[in-house]
PDB file of C-alpha atoms in Angstrom:
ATOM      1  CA  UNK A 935     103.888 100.384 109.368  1.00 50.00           C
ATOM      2  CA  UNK A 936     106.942 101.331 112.250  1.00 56.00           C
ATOM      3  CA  UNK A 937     105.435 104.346 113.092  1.00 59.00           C
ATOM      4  CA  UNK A 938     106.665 108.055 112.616  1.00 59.00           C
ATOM      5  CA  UNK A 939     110.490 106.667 114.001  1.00 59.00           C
ATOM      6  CA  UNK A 940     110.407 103.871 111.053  1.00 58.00           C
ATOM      7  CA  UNK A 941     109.599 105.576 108.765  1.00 63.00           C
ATOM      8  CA  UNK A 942     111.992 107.190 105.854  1.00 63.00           C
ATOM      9  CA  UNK A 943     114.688 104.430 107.620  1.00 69.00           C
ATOM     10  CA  UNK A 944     116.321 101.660 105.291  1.00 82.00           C
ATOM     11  CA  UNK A 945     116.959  98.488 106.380  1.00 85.00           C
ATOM     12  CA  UNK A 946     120.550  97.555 105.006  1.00 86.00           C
ATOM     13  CA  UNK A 947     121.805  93.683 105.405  1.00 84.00           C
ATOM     14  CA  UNK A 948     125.809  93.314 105.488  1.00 87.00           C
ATOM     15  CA  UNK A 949     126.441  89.328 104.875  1.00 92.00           C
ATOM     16  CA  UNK A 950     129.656  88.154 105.698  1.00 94.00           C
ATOM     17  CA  UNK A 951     131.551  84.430 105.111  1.00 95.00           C
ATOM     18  CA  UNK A 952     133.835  83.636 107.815  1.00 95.00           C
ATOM     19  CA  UNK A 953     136.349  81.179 108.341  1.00 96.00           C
ATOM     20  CA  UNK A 954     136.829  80.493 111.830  1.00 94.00           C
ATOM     21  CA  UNK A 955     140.162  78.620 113.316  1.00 95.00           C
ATOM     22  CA  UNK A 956     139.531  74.744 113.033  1.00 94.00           C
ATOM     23  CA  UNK A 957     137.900  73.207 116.405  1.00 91.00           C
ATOM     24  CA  UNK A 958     135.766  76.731 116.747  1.00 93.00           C
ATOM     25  CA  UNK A 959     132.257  75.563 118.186  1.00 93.00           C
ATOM     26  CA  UNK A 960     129.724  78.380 116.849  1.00 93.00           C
ATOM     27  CA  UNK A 961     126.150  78.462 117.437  1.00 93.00           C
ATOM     28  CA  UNK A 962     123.587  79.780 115.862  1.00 91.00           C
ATOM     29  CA  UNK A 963     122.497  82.015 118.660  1.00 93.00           C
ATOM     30  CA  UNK A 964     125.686  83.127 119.005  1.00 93.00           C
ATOM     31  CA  UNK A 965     126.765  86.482 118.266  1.00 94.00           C
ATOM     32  CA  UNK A 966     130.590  87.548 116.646  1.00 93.00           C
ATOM     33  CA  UNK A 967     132.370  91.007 116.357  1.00 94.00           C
ATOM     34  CA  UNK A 968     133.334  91.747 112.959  1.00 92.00           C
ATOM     35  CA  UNK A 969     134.888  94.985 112.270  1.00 90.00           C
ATOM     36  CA  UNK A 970     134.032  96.315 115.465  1.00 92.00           C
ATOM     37  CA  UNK A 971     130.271  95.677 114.700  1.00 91.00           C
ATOM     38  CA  UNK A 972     128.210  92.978 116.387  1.00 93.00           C
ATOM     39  CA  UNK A 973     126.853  90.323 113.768  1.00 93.00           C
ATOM     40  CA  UNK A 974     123.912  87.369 114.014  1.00 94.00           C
ATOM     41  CA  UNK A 975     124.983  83.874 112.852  1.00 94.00           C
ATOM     42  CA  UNK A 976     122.373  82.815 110.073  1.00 91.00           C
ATOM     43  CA  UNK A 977     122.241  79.238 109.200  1.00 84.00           C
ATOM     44  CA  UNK A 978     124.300  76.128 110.425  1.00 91.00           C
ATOM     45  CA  UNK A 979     128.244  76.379 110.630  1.00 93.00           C
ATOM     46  CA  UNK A 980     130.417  73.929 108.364  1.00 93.00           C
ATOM     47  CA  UNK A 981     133.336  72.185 109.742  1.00 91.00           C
ATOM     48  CA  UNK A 982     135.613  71.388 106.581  1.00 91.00           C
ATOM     49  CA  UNK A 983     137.076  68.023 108.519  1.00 91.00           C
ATOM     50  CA  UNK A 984     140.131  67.000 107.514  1.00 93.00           C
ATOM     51  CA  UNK A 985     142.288  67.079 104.585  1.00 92.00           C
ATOM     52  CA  UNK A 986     142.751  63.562 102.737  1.00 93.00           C
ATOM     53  CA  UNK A 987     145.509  64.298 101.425  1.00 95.00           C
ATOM     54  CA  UNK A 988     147.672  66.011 104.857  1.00 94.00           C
ATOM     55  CA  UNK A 989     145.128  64.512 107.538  1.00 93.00           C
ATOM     56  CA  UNK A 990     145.111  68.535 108.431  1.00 94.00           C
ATOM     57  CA  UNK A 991     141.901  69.848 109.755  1.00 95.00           C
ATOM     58  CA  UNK A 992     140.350  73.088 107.347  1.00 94.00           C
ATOM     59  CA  UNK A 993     138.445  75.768 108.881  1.00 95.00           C
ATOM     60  CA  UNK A 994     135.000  76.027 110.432  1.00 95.00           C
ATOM     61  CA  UNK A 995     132.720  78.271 107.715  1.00 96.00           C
ATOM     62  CA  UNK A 996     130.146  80.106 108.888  1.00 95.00           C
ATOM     63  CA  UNK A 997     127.791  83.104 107.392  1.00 95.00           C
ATOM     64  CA  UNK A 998     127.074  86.542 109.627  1.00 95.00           C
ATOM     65  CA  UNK A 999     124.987  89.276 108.603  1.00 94.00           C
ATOM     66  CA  UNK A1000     124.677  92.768 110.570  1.00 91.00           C
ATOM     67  CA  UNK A1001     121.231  94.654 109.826  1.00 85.00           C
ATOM     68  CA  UNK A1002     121.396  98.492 110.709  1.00 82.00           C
ATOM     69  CA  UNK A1003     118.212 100.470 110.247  1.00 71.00           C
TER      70      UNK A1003
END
């Protein structure tokens, strides 16, 4: 399977959670830089709302993985 070139190759999955600034619209298809490395969104962001108790609004969470090999 791969071929000569994909072979002896790992595949190695880096998942990150981030915490974006509150109001950040992120897609799916979007891409982010994390570390200097380009990353795929993978599943739906969160938007925390607000805070009942300050009316503040939290963060937008979102998970980003980077696959190399």
């Amino acid at each position: 399977m791969g071929g000569d070139q994909q072979q002896a190759r790992d595949t190695v999955i880096v998942g990150y959670t981030v915490y974006a600034p509150p109001g950040s619209v992120v897609l799916t298809t979007d891409r982010v830089r994390i570390r200097d490395e380009t990353c795929e969104i993978t599943g739906f962001p969160g938007d925390w709302g607000r805070s009942p108790f300050t009316g503040t609004r939290g963060p937008v969470q979102f998970a980003a993985d980077r696959v190399t090999g």
